[in-house]
Amino acid sequence: MNDVLKKLSDIGIIPVAKIDDAQKAVPIAKALCDGGLPCIEVTFRTDKAEESIRRITESLPHVLVGAGTVLTTKEDRAVEAGAKFIV
């Protein structure tokens, strides 16, 4: 099992967030982390997803960030923004 899958397995729950305002991304991720869930899957259903992932990974490097609802080549943008897993 690779490191990301191991971490996700250890956490046990992957919170999913649809973020419409990138300014709220870091506070949401921080609240999850403070509550014992140091991971988040940001859905790619909004135009703020890429920026939200970038903000979280830059501000909270210990949080495991992924991108969800990736149906096209958006994967490259998600990975470039810092996503460690894609759904």
JSON list of C-alpha atoms in Angstrom, two decimals:
[
{"chain": "A", "resi": 1, "resn": "MET", "atom": "CA", "xyz": [0.00, 0.00, 0.00]},
{"chain": "A", "resi": 2, "resn": "ASN", "atom": "CA", "xyz": [1.51, 3.36, -0.93]},
{"chain": "A", "resi": 3, "resn": "ASP", "atom": "CA", "xyz": [1.91, 6.16, 1.60]},
{"chain": "A", "resi": 4, "resn": "VAL", "atom": "CA", "xyz": [-1.22, 8.09, 0.60]},
{"chain": "A", "resi": 5, "resn": "LEU", "atom": "CA", "xyz": [-3.45, 5.03, 0.79]},
{"chain": "A", "resi": 6, "resn": "LYS", "atom": "CA", "xyz": [-1.91, 4.11, 4.14]},
{"chain": "A", "resi": 7, "resn": "LYS", "atom": "CA", "xyz": [-2.58, 7.59, 5.53]},
{"chain": "A", "resi": 8, "resn": "LEU", "atom": "CA", "xyz": [-6.17, 7.56, 4.25]},
{"chain": "A", "resi": 9, "resn": "SER", "atom": "CA", "xyz": [-6.69, 4.13, 5.75]},
{"chain": "A", "resi": 10, "resn": "ASP", "atom": "CA", "xyz": [-5.29, 5.29, 9.10]},
{"chain": "A", "resi": 11, "resn": "ILE", "atom": "CA", "xyz": [-7.58, 8.35, 9.12]},
{"chain": "A", "resi": 12, "resn": "GLY", "atom": "CA", "xyz": [-10.58, 6.21, 8.20]},
{"chain": "A", "resi": 13, "resn": "ILE", "atom": "CA", "xyz": [-12.82, 9.00, 6.89]},
{"chain": "A", "resi": 14, "resn": "ILE", "atom": "CA", "xyz": [-12.32, 11.33, 3.95]},
{"chain": "A", "resi": 15, "resn": "PRO", "atom": "CA", "xyz": [-14.34, 14.53, 4.37]},
{"chain": "A", "resi": 16, "resn": "VAL", "atom": "CA", "xyz": [-15.58, 15.92, 1.05]},
{"chain": "A", "resi": 17, "resn": "ALA", "atom": "CA", "xyz": [-16.03, 19.66, 0.55]},
{"chain": "A", "resi": 18, "resn": "LYS", "atom": "CA", "xyz": [-17.52, 21.64, -2.32]},
{"chain": "A", "resi": 19, "resn": "ILE", "atom": "CA", "xyz": [-15.85, 25.03, -1.92]},
{"chain": "A", "resi": 20, "resn": "ASP", "atom": "CA", "xyz": [-17.31, 28.02, -3.77]},
{"chain": "A", "resi": 21, "resn": "ASP", "atom": "CA", "xyz": [-15.14, 30.63, -2.02]},
{"chain": "A", "resi": 22, "resn": "ALA", "atom": "CA", "xyz": [-11.39, 29.90, -1.95]},
{"chain": "A", "resi": 23, "resn": "GLN", "atom": "CA", "xyz": [-10.98, 32.19, 1.07]},
{"chain": "A", "resi": 24, "resn": "LYS", "atom": "CA", "xyz": [-12.92, 29.62, 3.10]},
{"chain": "A", "resi": 25, "resn": "ALA", "atom": "CA", "xyz": [-10.71, 26.69, 2.06]},
{"chain": "A", "resi": 26, "resn": "VAL", "atom": "CA", "xyz": [-8.02, 27.02, 4.72]},
{"chain": "A", "resi": 27, "resn": "PRO", "atom": "CA", "xyz": [-10.46, 27.63, 7.61]},
{"chain": "A", "resi": 28, "resn": "ILE", "atom": "CA", "xyz": [-12.48, 24.56, 6.54]},
{"chain": "A", "resi": 29, "resn": "ALA", "atom": "CA", "xyz": [-9.37, 22.38, 6.34]},
{"chain": "A", "resi": 30, "resn": "LYS", "atom": "CA", "xyz": [-8.09, 23.75, 9.65]},
{"chain": "A", "resi": 31, "resn": "ALA", "atom": "CA", "xyz": [-11.41, 22.97, 11.35]},
{"chain": "A", "resi": 32, "resn": "LEU", "atom": "CA", "xyz": [-11.31, 19.41, 10.03]},
{"chain": "A", "resi": 33, "resn": "CYS", "atom": "CA", "xyz": [-7.73, 19.01, 11.21]},
{"chain": "A", "resi": 34, "resn": "ASP", "atom": "CA", "xyz": [-8.55, 20.46, 14.63]},
{"chain": "A", "resi": 35, "resn": "GLY", "atom": "CA", "xyz": [-11.37, 17.90, 14.83]},
{"chain": "A", "resi": 36, "resn": "GLY", "atom": "CA", "xyz": [-8.99, 15.02, 14.18]},
{"chain": "A", "resi": 37, "resn": "LEU", "atom": "CA", "xyz": [-9.42, 14.68, 10.41]},
{"chain": "A", "resi": 38, "resn": "PRO", "atom": "CA", "xyz": [-6.19, 15.88, 8.75]},
{"chain": "A", "resi": 39, "resn": "CYS", "atom": "CA", "xyz": [-7.48, 15.29, 5.22]},
{"chain": "A", "resi": 40, "resn": "ILE", "atom": "CA", "xyz": [-9.96, 16.75, 2.75]},
{"chain": "A", "resi": 41, "resn": "GLU", "atom": "CA", "xyz": [-11.23, 15.93, -0.71]},
{"chain": "A", "resi": 42, "resn": "VAL", "atom": "CA", "xyz": [-12.08, 19.14, -2.58]},
{"chain": "A", "resi": 43, "resn": "THR", "atom": "CA", "xyz": [-14.59, 18.51, -5.36]},
{"chain": "A", "resi": 44, "resn": "PHE", "atom": "CA", "xyz": [-13.78, 19.88, -8.79]},
{"chain": "A", "resi": 45, "resn": "ARG", "atom": "CA", "xyz": [-17.39, 20.98, -9.26]},
{"chain": "A", "resi": 46, "resn": "THR", "atom": "CA", "xyz": [-16.61, 24.67, -8.74]},
{"chain": "A", "resi": 47, "resn": "ASP", "atom": "CA", "xyz": [-14.27, 27.09, -10.44]},
{"chain": "A", "resi": 48, "resn": "LYS", "atom": "CA", "xyz": [-12.56, 27.68, -7.06]},
{"chain": "A", "resi": 49, "resn": "ALA", "atom": "CA", "xyz": [-11.45, 24.07, -6.51]},
{"chain": "A", "resi": 50, "resn": "GLU", "atom": "CA", "xyz": [-7.94, 24.42, -7.91]},
{"chain": "A", "resi": 51, "resn": "GLU", "atom": "CA", "xyz": [-7.26, 27.60, -5.95]},
{"chain": "A", "resi": 52, "resn": "SER", "atom": "CA", "xyz": [-8.74, 26.04, -2.81]},
{"chain": "A", "resi": 53, "resn": "ILE", "atom": "CA", "xyz": [-6.44, 23.02, -3.07]},
{"chain": "A", "resi": 54, "resn": "ARG", "atom": "CA", "xyz": [-3.45, 25.30, -3.61]},
{"chain": "A", "resi": 55, "resn": "ARG", "atom": "CA", "xyz": [-4.29, 27.46, -0.60]},
{"chain": "A", "resi": 56, "resn": "ILE", "atom": "CA", "xyz": [-4.76, 24.46, 1.69]},
{"chain": "A", "resi": 57, "resn": "THR", "atom": "CA", "xyz": [-1.55, 22.71, 0.63]},
{"chain": "A", "resi": 58, "resn": "GLU", "atom": "CA", "xyz": [0.47, 25.92, 1.00]},
{"chain": "A", "resi": 59, "resn": "SER", "atom": "CA", "xyz": [-1.00, 26.93, 4.37]},
{"chain": "A", "resi": 60, "resn": "LEU", "atom": "CA", "xyz": [-1.44, 23.48, 5.93]},
{"chain": "A", "resi": 61, "resn": "PRO", "atom": "CA", "xyz": [1.20, 21.17, 4.42]},
{"chain": "A", "resi": 62, "resn": "HIS", "atom": "CA", "xyz": [0.43, 18.43, 6.98]},
{"chain": "A", "resi": 63, "resn": "VAL", "atom": "CA", "xyz": [-3.15, 18.05, 5.67]},
{"chain": "A", "resi": 64, "resn": "LEU", "atom": "CA", "xyz": [-3.66, 15.34, 3.05]},
{"chain": "A", "resi": 65, "resn": "VAL", "atom": "CA", "xyz": [-5.53, 17.07, 0.22]},
{"chain": "A", "resi": 66, "resn": "GLY", "atom": "CA", "xyz": [-7.24, 15.35, -2.70]},
{"chain": "A", "resi": 67, "resn": "ALA", "atom": "CA", "xyz": [-9.41, 16.32, -5.63]},
{"chain": "A", "resi": 68, "resn": "GLY", "atom": "CA", "xyz": [-12.77, 14.70, -6.25]},
{"chain": "A", "resi": 69, "resn": "THR", "atom": "CA", "xyz": [-15.25, 14.61, -9.09]},
{"chain": "A", "resi": 70, "resn": "VAL", "atom": "CA", "xyz": [-12.37, 14.63, -11.56]},
{"chain": "A", "resi": 71, "resn": "LEU", "atom": "CA", "xyz": [-13.92, 13.52, -14.83]},
{"chain": "A", "resi": 72, "resn": "THR", "atom": "CA", "xyz": [-11.53, 14.99, -17.40]},
{"chain": "A", "resi": 73, "resn": "THR", "atom": "CA", "xyz": [-7.93, 16.12, -17.74]},
{"chain": "A", "resi": 74, "resn": "LYS", "atom": "CA", "xyz": [-8.50, 18.43, -14.77]},
{"chain": "A", "resi": 75, "resn": "GLU", "atom": "CA", "xyz": [-6.28, 15.90, -13.00]},
{"chain": "A", "resi": 76, "resn": "ASP", "atom": "CA", "xyz": [-3.17, 17.77, -14.15]},
{"chain": "A", "resi": 77, "resn": "ARG", "atom": "CA", "xyz": [-4.44, 21.03, -12.63]},
{"chain": "A", "resi": 78, "resn": "ALA", "atom": "CA", "xyz": [-5.37, 19.26, -9.39]},
{"chain": "A", "resi": 79, "resn": "VAL", "atom": "CA", "xyz": [-1.95, 17.66, -9.04]},
{"chain": "A", "resi": 80, "resn": "GLU", "atom": "CA", "xyz": [-0.18, 20.90, -9.94]},
{"chain": "A", "resi": 81, "resn": "ALA", "atom": "CA", "xyz": [-2.23, 22.63, -7.20]},
{"chain": "A", "resi": 82, "resn": "GLY", "atom": "CA", "xyz": [-0.98, 20.06, -4.68]},
{"chain": "A", "resi": 83, "resn": "ALA", "atom": "CA", "xyz": [-3.58, 17.27, -4.61]},
{"chain": "A", "resi": 84, "resn": "LYS", "atom": "CA", "xyz": [-2.11, 14.00, -3.34]},
{"chain": "A", "resi": 85, "resn": "PHE", "atom": "CA", "xyz": [-5.00, 11.84, -4.52]},
{"chain": "A", "resi": 86, "resn": "ILE", "atom": "CA", "xyz": [-7.67, 11.99, -7.23]},
{"chain": "A", "resi": 87, "resn": "VAL", "atom": "CA", "xyz": [-11.19, 10.57, -7.10]}
]
